[in-house]
Protein backbone atom coordinates (compact mmCIF):
# COMPACT_ATOMS: atom_id res chain seq x y z
CA UNK A 1 0.00 0.00 0.00
CA UNK A 2 2.88 2.35 0.67
CA UNK A 3 3.96 2.11 -2.98
CA UNK A 4 0.46 2.58 -4.27
CA UNK A 5 -0.13 5.66 -2.20
CA UNK A 6 3.19 7.26 -3.14
CA UNK A 7 2.50 6.63 -6.84
CA UNK A 8 -0.91 8.15 -6.37
CA UNK A 9 0.39 11.20 -4.61
CA UNK A 10 3.05 11.74 -7.29
CA UNK A 11 0.49 11.87 -10.07
CA UNK A 12 -1.86 13.89 -7.93
CA UNK A 13 0.97 16.38 -7.45
CA UNK A 14 1.31 17.15 -11.15
CA UNK A 15 -2.42 17.43 -11.58
CA UNK A 16 -2.68 19.87 -8.70
CA UNK A 17 0.20 22.06 -9.79
CA UNK A 18 -0.17 25.63 -10.96
CA UNK A 19 2.70 27.26 -12.83
CA UNK A 20 2.92 30.96 -13.66
CA UNK A 21 4.71 31.78 -16.91
CA UNK A 22 5.97 35.32 -17.51
CA UNK A 23 6.35 35.36 -21.28
CA UNK A 24 8.31 38.06 -23.16
CA UNK A 25 5.52 38.90 -25.59
CA UNK A 26 4.63 37.82 -29.10
CA UNK A 27 7.36 39.58 -31.04
CA UNK A 28 8.19 36.64 -33.30
CA UNK A 29 6.69 33.53 -34.85
CA UNK A 30 9.02 31.45 -32.72
CA UNK A 31 7.80 33.19 -29.57
CA UNK A 32 4.15 32.45 -30.35
CA UNK A 33 5.02 28.83 -31.03
CA UNK A 34 6.83 28.64 -27.69
CA UNK A 35 3.67 29.90 -25.96
CA UNK A 36 1.50 27.38 -27.80
CA UNK A 37 3.82 24.50 -26.94
CA UNK A 38 3.91 25.59 -23.27
CA UNK A 39 0.12 25.41 -23.19
CA UNK A 40 -0.06 21.95 -24.75
CA UNK A 41 2.80 20.58 -22.61
CA UNK A 42 0.98 21.81 -19.48
CA UNK A 43 -2.31 20.30 -20.62
CA UNK A 44 -0.66 16.97 -21.38
CA UNK A 45 0.56 16.82 -17.77
CA UNK A 46 -2.58 18.14 -16.12
CA UNK A 47 -0.74 21.25 -14.93
CA UNK A 48 -2.58 24.57 -14.72
CA UNK A 49 -0.55 27.20 -16.60
CA UNK A 50 -1.12 30.90 -16.14
CA UNK A 51 0.55 32.99 -18.82
CA UNK A 52 1.30 36.72 -18.48
CA UNK A 53 2.30 38.61 -21.64
CA UNK A 54 5.11 41.03 -20.79
CA UNK A 55 4.80 42.97 -24.07
CA UNK A 56 8.60 43.07 -24.33
CA UNK A 57 8.94 45.09 -21.08
CA UNK A 58 10.87 43.89 -18.05
CA UNK A 59 8.74 45.99 -15.67
CA UNK A 60 5.64 44.10 -16.84
CA UNK A 61 7.43 40.81 -16.32
CA UNK A 62 8.50 41.76 -12.80
CA UNK A 63 4.90 42.72 -11.95
CA UNK A 64 3.68 39.39 -13.30
CA UNK A 65 6.21 37.45 -11.22
CA UNK A 66 5.15 39.37 -8.09
CA UNK A 67 1.54 38.53 -8.79
CA UNK A 68 2.40 34.84 -9.25
CA UNK A 69 4.19 34.91 -5.89
CA UNK A 70 1.15 36.54 -4.27
CA UNK A 71 -1.07 33.81 -5.76
CA UNK A 72 1.18 31.15 -4.26
CA UNK A 73 1.87 29.24 -7.48
CA UNK A 74 3.94 26.03 -7.32
CA UNK A 75 6.59 27.28 -9.75
CA UNK A 76 7.38 30.26 -11.95
CA UNK A 77 8.71 30.17 -15.51
CA UNK A 78 10.30 33.34 -16.86
CA UNK A 79 11.46 34.04 -20.41
CA UNK A 80 13.56 37.06 -19.38
CA UNK A 81 13.45 39.86 -21.96
CA UNK A 82 16.82 41.25 -20.84
CA UNK A 83 19.61 39.59 -18.87
CA UNK A 84 20.08 42.04 -15.97
CA UNK A 85 17.92 43.48 -13.18
CA UNK A 86 16.26 40.31 -11.91
CA UNK A 87 17.77 39.97 -8.40
CA UNK A 88 15.13 41.73 -6.28
CA UNK A 89 12.11 39.86 -7.63
CA UNK A 90 13.96 36.53 -7.65
CA UNK A 91 14.87 37.07 -3.98
CA UNK A 92 11.15 37.45 -3.31
CA UNK A 93 10.40 34.18 -5.10
CA UNK A 94 13.18 32.46 -3.16
CA UNK A 95 11.82 33.77 0.16
CA UNK A 96 8.43 32.36 -0.83
CA UNK A 97 10.16 29.01 -1.67
CA UNK A 98 8.84 29.04 -5.23
CA UNK A 99 11.22 27.43 -7.74
CA UNK A 100 12.00 29.53 -10.82
CA UNK A 101 12.87 28.17 -14.25
CA UNK A 102 14.20 30.40 -17.03
CA UNK A 103 13.07 29.67 -20.55
CA UNK A 104 15.07 30.37 -23.73
CA UNK A 105 17.10 33.35 -22.42
CA UNK A 106 19.63 33.53 -19.61
CA UNK A 107 20.18 36.13 -16.87
CA UNK A 108 23.20 37.56 -15.11
CA UNK A 109 23.03 37.12 -11.32
CA UNK A 110 25.74 36.60 -8.72
CA UNK A 111 23.69 34.12 -6.75
CA UNK A 112 22.85 31.22 -9.06
CA UNK A 113 20.53 29.73 -6.44
CA UNK A 114 18.01 32.42 -7.41
CA UNK A 115 16.81 30.09 -10.16
CA UNK A 116 16.64 26.34 -10.45
CA UNK A 117 17.58 25.92 -14.12
CA UNK A 118 17.60 27.60 -17.50
CA UNK A 119 16.34 25.81 -20.61
CA UNK A 120 18.21 27.32 -23.53
CA UNK A 121 20.17 26.66 -26.68
CA UNK A 122 23.86 27.47 -26.96
CA UNK A 123 23.25 30.85 -28.54
CA UNK A 124 26.95 31.56 -29.14
CA UNK A 125 27.05 28.33 -31.15
CA UNK A 126 23.99 29.40 -33.16
CA UNK A 127 25.77 32.58 -34.28
CA UNK A 128 28.92 30.61 -34.93
CA UNK A 129 27.14 28.11 -37.17
CA UNK A 130 25.89 30.94 -39.40
CA UNK A 131 29.33 32.59 -39.41
CA UNK A 132 31.08 29.31 -40.29
CA UNK A 133 28.61 28.76 -43.12
CA UNK A 134 29.35 32.23 -44.50
CA UNK A 135 33.13 31.72 -44.31
CA UNK A 136 32.75 28.50 -46.31
CA UNK A 137 30.27 30.01 -48.76
CA UNK A 138 32.18 33.17 -49.76
CA UNK A 139 35.69 31.73 -49.79
CA UNK A 140 38.17 34.50 -50.61
CA UNK A 141 35.53 36.89 -51.92
CA UNK A 142 35.07 40.28 -50.27
CA UNK A 143 31.86 40.21 -48.21
CA UNK A 144 30.28 43.11 -46.35
CA UNK A 145 27.77 41.94 -43.77
CA UNK A 146 24.94 43.89 -42.18
CA UNK A 147 23.67 42.59 -38.86
CA UNK A 148 20.15 42.83 -37.46
CA UNK A 149 20.52 42.39 -33.73
CA UNK A 150 17.83 41.12 -31.41
CA UNK A 151 16.44 43.04 -28.45
CA UNK A 152 19.07 45.22 -26.78
CA UNK A 153 20.24 43.63 -23.53
CA UNK A 154 18.75 40.19 -24.29
CA UNK A 155 21.20 37.36 -23.60
CA UNK A 156 20.39 35.74 -26.93
CA UNK A 157 21.21 38.90 -28.90
CA UNK A 158 24.53 39.31 -27.06
CA UNK A 159 25.45 35.65 -27.59
CA UNK A 160 24.38 35.42 -31.23
CA UNK A 161 26.44 38.52 -32.04
CA UNK A 162 29.44 37.06 -30.24
CA UNK A 163 29.30 33.66 -31.95
CA UNK A 164 29.11 35.15 -35.42
CA UNK A 165 31.97 37.56 -34.69
CA UNK A 166 34.10 34.64 -33.45
CA UNK A 167 33.45 32.66 -36.63
CA UNK A 168 34.48 35.45 -39.01
CA UNK A 169 37.44 36.64 -36.90
CA UNK A 170 40.66 36.31 -38.88
CA UNK A 171 38.81 36.24 -42.20
CA UNK A 172 39.69 39.73 -43.32
CA UNK A 173 37.56 39.54 -46.47
CA UNK A 174 34.43 39.37 -44.29
CA UNK A 175 33.43 42.49 -42.38
CA UNK A 176 30.35 43.53 -40.42
CA UNK A 177 29.82 47.03 -41.81
CA UNK A 178 26.59 47.85 -39.97
CA UNK A 179 24.90 46.41 -36.90
CA UNK A 180 21.70 47.59 -35.30
CA UNK A 181 18.78 46.20 -33.30
CA UNK A 182 15.56 45.24 -35.05
CA UNK A 183 14.04 44.11 -31.74
CA UNK A 184 13.33 40.58 -33.07
CA UNK A 185 10.31 41.81 -35.08
CA UNK A 186 9.52 41.63 -38.79
CA UNK A 187 8.54 45.29 -39.06
CA UNK A 188 11.66 46.57 -37.31
CA UNK A 189 13.84 44.17 -39.29
CA UNK A 190 12.44 45.59 -42.51
CA UNK A 191 12.79 49.18 -41.37
CA UNK A 192 16.42 48.80 -40.26
CA UNK A 193 17.30 46.86 -43.43
CA UNK A 194 15.87 49.71 -45.51
CA UNK A 195 18.20 52.12 -43.77
CA UNK A 196 21.17 49.75 -44.27
CA UNK A 197 20.37 49.51 -47.98
CA UNK A 198 20.18 53.29 -48.36
CA UNK A 199 23.47 53.75 -46.54
CA UNK A 200 25.27 51.06 -48.56
CA UNK A 201 24.92 52.21 -52.17
CA UNK A 202 21.37 50.98 -52.57
CA UNK A 203 22.36 47.63 -51.18
CA UNK A 204 25.07 47.05 -53.77
CA UNK A 205 27.76 47.13 -51.06
CA UNK A 206 26.00 44.44 -49.04
CA UNK A 207 26.89 40.79 -49.53
CA UNK A 208 25.00 39.23 -46.62
CA UNK A 209 22.44 40.02 -43.93
CA UNK A 210 22.85 38.20 -40.63
CA UNK A 211 19.65 38.43 -38.60
CA UNK A 212 19.45 37.26 -34.99
CA UNK A 213 16.04 35.76 -35.76
CA UNK A 214 14.00 34.66 -38.76
CA UNK A 215 11.30 37.30 -38.42
CA UNK A 216 13.84 40.09 -38.88
CA UNK A 217 15.33 38.17 -41.83
CA UNK A 218 11.89 37.93 -43.42
CA UNK A 219 11.44 41.69 -42.95
CA UNK A 220 14.88 42.21 -44.50
CA UNK A 221 14.01 39.99 -47.47
CA UNK A 222 11.01 42.24 -48.13
CA UNK A 223 13.22 45.35 -47.96
CA UNK A 224 15.75 43.78 -50.37
CA UNK A 225 12.99 43.00 -52.88
CA UNK A 226 11.56 46.50 -52.63
CA UNK A 227 15.03 47.89 -53.38
CA UNK A 228 15.01 45.91 -56.64
CA UNK A 229 17.57 43.34 -55.51
CA UNK A 230 17.28 39.56 -55.20
CA UNK A 231 17.37 38.19 -51.66
CA UNK A 232 19.26 34.90 -51.47
CA UNK A 233 21.36 35.88 -54.51
CA UNK A 234 22.40 39.56 -54.55
CA UNK A 235 22.27 39.58 -50.77
CA UNK A 236 22.66 36.31 -48.88
CA UNK A 237 20.73 35.67 -45.67
CA UNK A 238 21.45 33.77 -42.47
CA UNK A 239 19.16 33.66 -39.43
CA UNK A 240 18.02 31.67 -36.42
CA UNK A 241 14.75 30.00 -35.25
CA UNK A 242 13.36 27.84 -38.05
CA UNK A 243 9.90 29.37 -38.45
CA UNK A 244 7.86 27.99 -41.37
CA UNK A 245 8.17 31.24 -43.35
CA UNK A 246 11.97 31.05 -43.49
CA UNK A 247 11.79 27.56 -45.01
CA UNK A 248 9.23 28.87 -47.51
CA UNK A 249 11.68 31.67 -48.35
CA UNK A 250 14.42 29.05 -48.80
CA UNK A 251 12.21 27.06 -51.17
CA UNK A 252 11.67 30.27 -53.15
CA UNK A 253 15.46 30.81 -53.31
CA UNK A 254 15.25 33.90 -51.14
CA UNK A 255 16.97 32.68 -47.95
CA UNK A 256 20.20 30.72 -47.57
CA UNK A 257 21.04 29.49 -44.09
CA UNK A 258 19.12 28.83 -40.92
CA UNK A 259 19.76 27.47 -37.44
CA UNK A 260 16.77 25.72 -35.97
CA UNK A 261 15.67 26.33 -32.41
CA UNK A 262 13.01 24.16 -30.81
CA UNK A 263 10.00 26.10 -29.49
CA UNK A 264 9.63 23.39 -26.83
CA UNK A 265 11.35 25.10 -23.91
CA UNK A 266 8.52 24.46 -21.43
CA UNK A 267 8.54 20.66 -21.80
CA UNK A 268 12.03 20.13 -20.35
CA UNK A 269 11.25 22.65 -17.59
CA UNK A 270 8.05 20.79 -16.65
CA UNK A 271 10.00 17.51 -16.63
CA UNK A 272 12.60 18.96 -14.27
CA UNK A 273 9.93 20.55 -12.08
CA UNK A 274 7.97 17.31 -11.76
CA UNK A 275 11.12 15.40 -10.76
CA UNK A 276 12.02 18.06 -8.23
CA UNK A 277 8.54 18.05 -6.68
CA UNK A 278 8.50 14.27 -6.53
CA UNK A 279 11.78 13.55 -4.75
CA UNK A 280 13.82 16.74 -4.61
CA UNK A 281 16.02 15.93 -7.64
CA UNK A 282 18.00 19.03 -8.62
CA UNK A 283 18.12 19.51 -12.38
CA UNK A 284 21.34 20.54 -14.14
CA UNK A 285 21.69 24.33 -14.08
CA UNK A 286 21.61 24.52 -17.88
CA UNK A 287 19.22 22.27 -19.78
CA UNK A 288 20.51 22.61 -23.32
CA UNK A 289 18.46 22.29 -26.50
CA UNK A 290 19.96 21.33 -29.86
CA UNK A 291 21.29 23.80 -32.46
CA UNK A 292 21.57 22.67 -36.08
CA UNK A 293 22.23 24.39 -39.38
CA UNK A 294 19.76 23.88 -42.22
CA UNK A 295 20.20 24.80 -45.89
CA UNK A 296 17.68 25.06 -48.76
CA UNK A 297 18.00 21.34 -49.58
CA UNK A 298 16.52 20.59 -46.13
CA UNK A 299 13.78 23.20 -46.32
CA UNK A 300 10.85 21.03 -47.39
CA UNK A 301 11.51 18.38 -44.74
CA UNK A 302 11.90 21.08 -42.11
CA UNK A 303 8.67 22.74 -43.18
CA UNK A 304 6.82 19.42 -42.87
CA UNK A 305 8.33 18.85 -39.44
CA UNK A 306 7.00 22.19 -38.20
CA UNK A 307 3.36 21.16 -38.53
CA UNK A 308 3.19 19.66 -35.05
CA UNK A 309 5.42 22.16 -33.32
CA UNK A 310 3.09 24.93 -32.25
CA UNK A 311 3.31 27.03 -35.42
O1 LIG B 1 15.07 33.39 -31.24
C1 LIG B 1 13.41 35.10 -31.15
C2 LIG B 1 12.59 35.57 -30.03
O2 LIG B 1 14.74 34.23 -26.86
C3 LIG B 1 15.34 32.36 -28.14
O3 LIG B 1 13.45 35.45 -28.92
C4 LIG B 1 14.43 33.52 -28.00
C5 LIG B 1 14.41 34.47 -29.18
C6 LIG B 1 14.01 33.89 -30.52
O4 LIG B 1 12.01 36.76 -30.20
O5 LIG B 1 12.64 34.86 -32.28
Tab-separated table of C-alpha atoms and ligand atoms in Angstrom:
chain	number	residue	atom	x	y	z
A	1	UNK	CA	0.000	0.000	0.000
A	2	UNK	CA	2.884	2.353	0.666
A	3	UNK	CA	3.960	2.113	-2.981
A	4	UNK	CA	0.459	2.576	-4.270
A	5	UNK	CA	-0.131	5.662	-2.200
A	6	UNK	CA	3.193	7.259	-3.138
A	7	UNK	CA	2.504	6.631	-6.836
A	8	UNK	CA	-0.914	8.152	-6.374
A	9	UNK	CA	0.389	11.201	-4.606
A	10	UNK	CA	3.052	11.736	-7.294
A	11	UNK	CA	0.492	11.873	-10.073
A	12	UNK	CA	-1.863	13.893	-7.928
A	13	UNK	CA	0.968	16.382	-7.446
A	14	UNK	CA	1.314	17.153	-11.147
A	15	UNK	CA	-2.424	17.431	-11.583
A	16	UNK	CA	-2.682	19.865	-8.698
A	17	UNK	CA	0.201	22.064	-9.785
A	18	UNK	CA	-0.172	25.629	-10.956
A	19	UNK	CA	2.700	27.261	-12.834
A	20	UNK	CA	2.919	30.961	-13.662
A	21	UNK	CA	4.713	31.784	-16.910
A	22	UNK	CA	5.965	35.317	-17.508
A	23	UNK	CA	6.350	35.362	-21.280
A	24	UNK	CA	8.307	38.065	-23.165
A	25	UNK	CA	5.515	38.903	-25.592
A	26	UNK	CA	4.626	37.824	-29.103
A	27	UNK	CA	7.363	39.585	-31.039
A	28	UNK	CA	8.191	36.640	-33.298
A	29	UNK	CA	6.694	33.526	-34.849
A	30	UNK	CA	9.021	31.449	-32.718
A	31	UNK	CA	7.804	33.193	-29.566
A	32	UNK	CA	4.148	32.452	-30.353
A	33	UNK	CA	5.019	28.827	-31.034
A	34	UNK	CA	6.827	28.638	-27.688
A	35	UNK	CA	3.672	29.904	-25.956
A	36	UNK	CA	1.500	27.379	-27.799
A	37	UNK	CA	3.823	24.499	-26.944
A	38	UNK	CA	3.914	25.590	-23.274
A	39	UNK	CA	0.116	25.406	-23.193
A	40	UNK	CA	-0.055	21.950	-24.747
A	41	UNK	CA	2.801	20.584	-22.610
A	42	UNK	CA	0.978	21.809	-19.479
A	43	UNK	CA	-2.307	20.303	-20.615
A	44	UNK	CA	-0.655	16.971	-21.382
A	45	UNK	CA	0.561	16.822	-17.773
A	46	UNK	CA	-2.582	18.144	-16.123
A	47	UNK	CA	-0.744	21.255	-14.930
A	48	UNK	CA	-2.578	24.569	-14.718
A	49	UNK	CA	-0.552	27.195	-16.598
A	50	UNK	CA	-1.119	30.905	-16.144
A	51	UNK	CA	0.554	32.995	-18.822
A	52	UNK	CA	1.303	36.718	-18.480
A	53	UNK	CA	2.295	38.608	-21.637
A	54	UNK	CA	5.109	41.032	-20.795
A	55	UNK	CA	4.803	42.972	-24.072
A	56	UNK	CA	8.596	43.070	-24.328
A	57	UNK	CA	8.938	45.092	-21.083
A	58	UNK	CA	10.865	43.888	-18.053
A	59	UNK	CA	8.743	45.992	-15.669
A	60	UNK	CA	5.637	44.098	-16.842
A	61	UNK	CA	7.430	40.809	-16.320
A	62	UNK	CA	8.496	41.765	-12.804
A	63	UNK	CA	4.899	42.720	-11.948
A	64	UNK	CA	3.681	39.394	-13.301
A	65	UNK	CA	6.211	37.452	-11.222
A	66	UNK	CA	5.153	39.374	-8.086
A	67	UNK	CA	1.541	38.532	-8.792
A	68	UNK	CA	2.405	34.835	-9.246
A	69	UNK	CA	4.194	34.914	-5.891
A	70	UNK	CA	1.148	36.543	-4.269
A	71	UNK	CA	-1.072	33.809	-5.756
A	72	UNK	CA	1.185	31.148	-4.257
A	73	UNK	CA	1.873	29.243	-7.483
A	74	UNK	CA	3.937	26.032	-7.320
A	75	UNK	CA	6.587	27.281	-9.746
A	76	UNK	CA	7.383	30.263	-11.952
A	77	UNK	CA	8.705	30.168	-15.505
A	78	UNK	CA	10.301	33.343	-16.864
A	79	UNK	CA	11.463	34.044	-20.405
A	80	UNK	CA	13.560	37.063	-19.382
A	81	UNK	CA	13.452	39.857	-21.960
A	82	UNK	CA	16.824	41.252	-20.835
A	83	UNK	CA	19.615	39.587	-18.870
A	84	UNK	CA	20.077	42.036	-15.972
A	85	UNK	CA	17.921	43.481	-13.185
A	86	UNK	CA	16.260	40.312	-11.905
A	87	UNK	CA	17.775	39.967	-8.404
A	88	UNK	CA	15.126	41.730	-6.278
A	89	UNK	CA	12.112	39.861	-7.634
A	90	UNK	CA	13.964	36.531	-7.648
A	91	UNK	CA	14.868	37.075	-3.984
A	92	UNK	CA	11.149	37.446	-3.306
A	93	UNK	CA	10.405	34.183	-5.098
A	94	UNK	CA	13.181	32.459	-3.165
A	95	UNK	CA	11.822	33.767	0.162
A	96	UNK	CA	8.431	32.361	-0.827
A	97	UNK	CA	10.156	29.013	-1.666
A	98	UNK	CA	8.835	29.042	-5.230
A	99	UNK	CA	11.218	27.431	-7.739
A	100	UNK	CA	11.996	29.527	-10.817
A	101	UNK	CA	12.868	28.171	-14.254
A	102	UNK	CA	14.205	30.400	-17.031
A	103	UNK	CA	13.069	29.668	-20.551
A	104	UNK	CA	15.075	30.367	-23.732
A	105	UNK	CA	17.103	33.355	-22.422
A	106	UNK	CA	19.629	33.532	-19.606
A	107	UNK	CA	20.177	36.132	-16.872
A	108	UNK	CA	23.204	37.561	-15.111
A	109	UNK	CA	23.028	37.119	-11.320
A	110	UNK	CA	25.742	36.598	-8.725
A	111	UNK	CA	23.687	34.116	-6.745
A	112	UNK	CA	22.848	31.218	-9.056
A	113	UNK	CA	20.531	29.733	-6.444
A	114	UNK	CA	18.012	32.422	-7.410
A	115	UNK	CA	16.812	30.095	-10.160
A	116	UNK	CA	16.638	26.345	-10.454
A	117	UNK	CA	17.577	25.918	-14.121
A	118	UNK	CA	17.600	27.601	-17.501
A	119	UNK	CA	16.337	25.807	-20.606
A	120	UNK	CA	18.207	27.321	-23.534
A	121	UNK	CA	20.170	26.664	-26.678
A	122	UNK	CA	23.859	27.472	-26.957
A	123	UNK	CA	23.251	30.852	-28.536
A	124	UNK	CA	26.945	31.560	-29.141
A	125	UNK	CA	27.053	28.332	-31.150
A	126	UNK	CA	23.992	29.403	-33.160
A	127	UNK	CA	25.766	32.582	-34.275
A	128	UNK	CA	28.923	30.613	-34.930
A	129	UNK	CA	27.137	28.105	-37.171
A	130	UNK	CA	25.891	30.939	-39.397
A	131	UNK	CA	29.328	32.588	-39.406
A	132	UNK	CA	31.084	29.312	-40.287
A	133	UNK	CA	28.614	28.757	-43.119
A	134	UNK	CA	29.352	32.234	-44.497
A	135	UNK	CA	33.127	31.720	-44.307
A	136	UNK	CA	32.749	28.496	-46.311
A	137	UNK	CA	30.271	30.010	-48.764
A	138	UNK	CA	32.177	33.167	-49.760
A	139	UNK	CA	35.692	31.726	-49.793
A	140	UNK	CA	38.168	34.505	-50.613
A	141	UNK	CA	35.532	36.894	-51.922
A	142	UNK	CA	35.065	40.278	-50.267
A	143	UNK	CA	31.860	40.208	-48.205
A	144	UNK	CA	30.278	43.110	-46.354
A	145	UNK	CA	27.775	41.939	-43.769
A	146	UNK	CA	24.944	43.894	-42.178
A	147	UNK	CA	23.670	42.586	-38.864
A	148	UNK	CA	20.152	42.826	-37.465
A	149	UNK	CA	20.516	42.388	-33.732
A	150	UNK	CA	17.825	41.123	-31.411
A	151	UNK	CA	16.439	43.036	-28.451
A	152	UNK	CA	19.074	45.222	-26.780
A	153	UNK	CA	20.240	43.625	-23.529
A	154	UNK	CA	18.747	40.194	-24.290
A	155	UNK	CA	21.197	37.362	-23.596
A	156	UNK	CA	20.389	35.738	-26.932
A	157	UNK	CA	21.207	38.900	-28.899
A	158	UNK	CA	24.527	39.307	-27.062
A	159	UNK	CA	25.453	35.653	-27.591
A	160	UNK	CA	24.385	35.422	-31.231
A	161	UNK	CA	26.443	38.524	-32.036
A	162	UNK	CA	29.443	37.063	-30.237
A	163	UNK	CA	29.298	33.661	-31.948
A	164	UNK	CA	29.110	35.148	-35.419
A	165	UNK	CA	31.970	37.559	-34.689
A	166	UNK	CA	34.096	34.644	-33.452
A	167	UNK	CA	33.449	32.665	-36.625
A	168	UNK	CA	34.483	35.454	-39.008
A	169	UNK	CA	37.442	36.640	-36.904
A	170	UNK	CA	40.663	36.307	-38.876
A	171	UNK	CA	38.810	36.240	-42.205
A	172	UNK	CA	39.694	39.726	-43.324
A	173	UNK	CA	37.562	39.542	-46.474
A	174	UNK	CA	34.428	39.371	-44.293
A	175	UNK	CA	33.434	42.493	-42.384
A	176	UNK	CA	30.349	43.533	-40.419
A	177	UNK	CA	29.821	47.035	-41.806
A	178	UNK	CA	26.586	47.846	-39.973
A	179	UNK	CA	24.897	46.414	-36.905
A	180	UNK	CA	21.695	47.588	-35.297
A	181	UNK	CA	18.779	46.198	-33.304
A	182	UNK	CA	15.564	45.239	-35.054
A	183	UNK	CA	14.040	44.107	-31.742
A	184	UNK	CA	13.326	40.584	-33.065
A	185	UNK	CA	10.310	41.811	-35.082
A	186	UNK	CA	9.517	41.626	-38.787
A	187	UNK	CA	8.536	45.286	-39.063
A	188	UNK	CA	11.663	46.568	-37.311
A	189	UNK	CA	13.840	44.174	-39.293
A	190	UNK	CA	12.445	45.589	-42.510
A	191	UNK	CA	12.794	49.178	-41.370
A	192	UNK	CA	16.420	48.799	-40.261
A	193	UNK	CA	17.303	46.855	-43.432
A	194	UNK	CA	15.867	49.712	-45.509
A	195	UNK	CA	18.200	52.124	-43.768
A	196	UNK	CA	21.175	49.752	-44.268
A	197	UNK	CA	20.371	49.511	-47.982
A	198	UNK	CA	20.183	53.295	-48.364
A	199	UNK	CA	23.471	53.753	-46.538
A	200	UNK	CA	25.271	51.059	-48.565
A	201	UNK	CA	24.924	52.208	-52.175
A	202	UNK	CA	21.365	50.977	-52.571
A	203	UNK	CA	22.359	47.630	-51.179
A	204	UNK	CA	25.073	47.051	-53.772
A	205	UNK	CA	27.758	47.132	-51.062
A	206	UNK	CA	26.001	44.440	-49.038
A	207	UNK	CA	26.885	40.788	-49.529
A	208	UNK	CA	24.996	39.225	-46.620
A	209	UNK	CA	22.442	40.017	-43.933
A	210	UNK	CA	22.849	38.201	-40.627
A	211	UNK	CA	19.647	38.434	-38.601
A	212	UNK	CA	19.455	37.256	-34.991
A	213	UNK	CA	16.042	35.756	-35.759
A	214	UNK	CA	14.000	34.660	-38.760
A	215	UNK	CA	11.303	37.295	-38.416
A	216	UNK	CA	13.843	40.090	-38.880
A	217	UNK	CA	15.328	38.171	-41.832
A	218	UNK	CA	11.888	37.934	-43.419
A	219	UNK	CA	11.440	41.691	-42.955
A	220	UNK	CA	14.882	42.206	-44.497
A	221	UNK	CA	14.013	39.993	-47.474
A	222	UNK	CA	11.013	42.239	-48.131
A	223	UNK	CA	13.217	45.348	-47.962
A	224	UNK	CA	15.746	43.781	-50.370
A	225	UNK	CA	12.992	43.002	-52.876
A	226	UNK	CA	11.563	46.500	-52.631
A	227	UNK	CA	15.028	47.893	-53.376
A	228	UNK	CA	15.012	45.909	-56.635
A	229	UNK	CA	17.570	43.336	-55.515
A	230	UNK	CA	17.284	39.558	-55.205
A	231	UNK	CA	17.372	38.189	-51.658
A	232	UNK	CA	19.255	34.902	-51.467
A	233	UNK	CA	21.357	35.884	-54.505
A	234	UNK	CA	22.399	39.563	-54.555
A	235	UNK	CA	22.271	39.584	-50.767
A	236	UNK	CA	22.664	36.306	-48.880
A	237	UNK	CA	20.726	35.671	-45.675
A	238	UNK	CA	21.448	33.774	-42.474
A	239	UNK	CA	19.160	33.663	-39.435
A	240	UNK	CA	18.018	31.670	-36.424
A	241	UNK	CA	14.748	30.000	-35.247
A	242	UNK	CA	13.356	27.842	-38.046
A	243	UNK	CA	9.897	29.373	-38.446
A	244	UNK	CA	7.862	27.992	-41.370
A	245	UNK	CA	8.174	31.241	-43.350
A	246	UNK	CA	11.966	31.050	-43.486
A	247	UNK	CA	11.786	27.563	-45.014
A	248	UNK	CA	9.230	28.873	-47.512
A	249	UNK	CA	11.679	31.669	-48.351
A	250	UNK	CA	14.416	29.048	-48.798
A	251	UNK	CA	12.206	27.060	-51.168
A	252	UNK	CA	11.670	30.275	-53.153
A	253	UNK	CA	15.463	30.805	-53.311
A	254	UNK	CA	15.252	33.904	-51.142
A	255	UNK	CA	16.972	32.677	-47.952
A	256	UNK	CA	20.198	30.716	-47.572
A	257	UNK	CA	21.036	29.491	-44.094
A	258	UNK	CA	19.125	28.825	-40.916
A	259	UNK	CA	19.765	27.472	-37.444
A	260	UNK	CA	16.772	25.723	-35.967
A	261	UNK	CA	15.672	26.328	-32.406
A	262	UNK	CA	13.007	24.157	-30.811
A	263	UNK	CA	10.004	26.102	-29.486
A	264	UNK	CA	9.625	23.392	-26.833
A	265	UNK	CA	11.349	25.098	-23.914
A	266	UNK	CA	8.517	24.463	-21.430
A	267	UNK	CA	8.545	20.664	-21.795
A	268	UNK	CA	12.035	20.128	-20.352
A	269	UNK	CA	11.249	22.653	-17.595
A	270	UNK	CA	8.051	20.794	-16.646
A	271	UNK	CA	10.000	17.507	-16.630
A	272	UNK	CA	12.601	18.959	-14.274
A	273	UNK	CA	9.932	20.553	-12.084
A	274	UNK	CA	7.969	17.311	-11.758
A	275	UNK	CA	11.115	15.399	-10.756
A	276	UNK	CA	12.019	18.064	-8.230
A	277	UNK	CA	8.545	18.050	-6.675
A	278	UNK	CA	8.498	14.272	-6.529
A	279	UNK	CA	11.779	13.548	-4.751
A	280	UNK	CA	13.824	16.738	-4.608
A	281	UNK	CA	16.018	15.929	-7.639
A	282	UNK	CA	18.003	19.028	-8.615
A	283	UNK	CA	18.116	19.512	-12.384
A	284	UNK	CA	21.335	20.545	-14.140
A	285	UNK	CA	21.690	24.334	-14.078
A	286	UNK	CA	21.608	24.523	-17.875
A	287	UNK	CA	19.224	22.272	-19.784
A	288	UNK	CA	20.513	22.608	-23.316
A	289	UNK	CA	18.460	22.294	-26.499
A	290	UNK	CA	19.956	21.330	-29.859
A	291	UNK	CA	21.288	23.801	-32.464
A	292	UNK	CA	21.570	22.668	-36.075
A	293	UNK	CA	22.226	24.388	-39.376
A	294	UNK	CA	19.760	23.884	-42.223
A	295	UNK	CA	20.204	24.797	-45.886
A	296	UNK	CA	17.680	25.063	-48.755
A	297	UNK	CA	18.005	21.342	-49.578
A	298	UNK	CA	16.523	20.586	-46.128
A	299	UNK	CA	13.775	23.202	-46.318
A	300	UNK	CA	10.848	21.026	-47.391
A	301	UNK	CA	11.514	18.380	-44.743
A	302	UNK	CA	11.904	21.083	-42.113
A	303	UNK	CA	8.674	22.743	-43.177
A	304	UNK	CA	6.823	19.425	-42.874
A	305	UNK	CA	8.331	18.854	-39.444
A	306	UNK	CA	7.000	22.191	-38.197
A	307	UNK	CA	3.365	21.164	-38.526
A	308	UNK	CA	3.192	19.663	-35.050
A	309	UNK	CA	5.421	22.165	-33.316
A	310	UNK	CA	3.086	24.933	-32.247
A	311	UNK	CA	3.309	27.034	-35.415
B	1	LIG	O1	15.072	33.394	-31.236
B	1	LIG	C1	13.415	35.100	-31.154
B	1	LIG	C2	12.588	35.568	-30.029
B	1	LIG	O2	14.737	34.227	-26.862
B	1	LIG	C3	15.336	32.360	-28.136
B	1	LIG	O3	13.448	35.450	-28.915
B	1	LIG	C4	14.433	33.522	-27.995
B	1	LIG	C5	14.406	34.473	-29.176
B	1	LIG	C6	14.014	33.894	-30.516
B	1	LIG	O4	12.010	36.755	-30.195
B	1	LIG	O5	12.645	34.865	-32.280
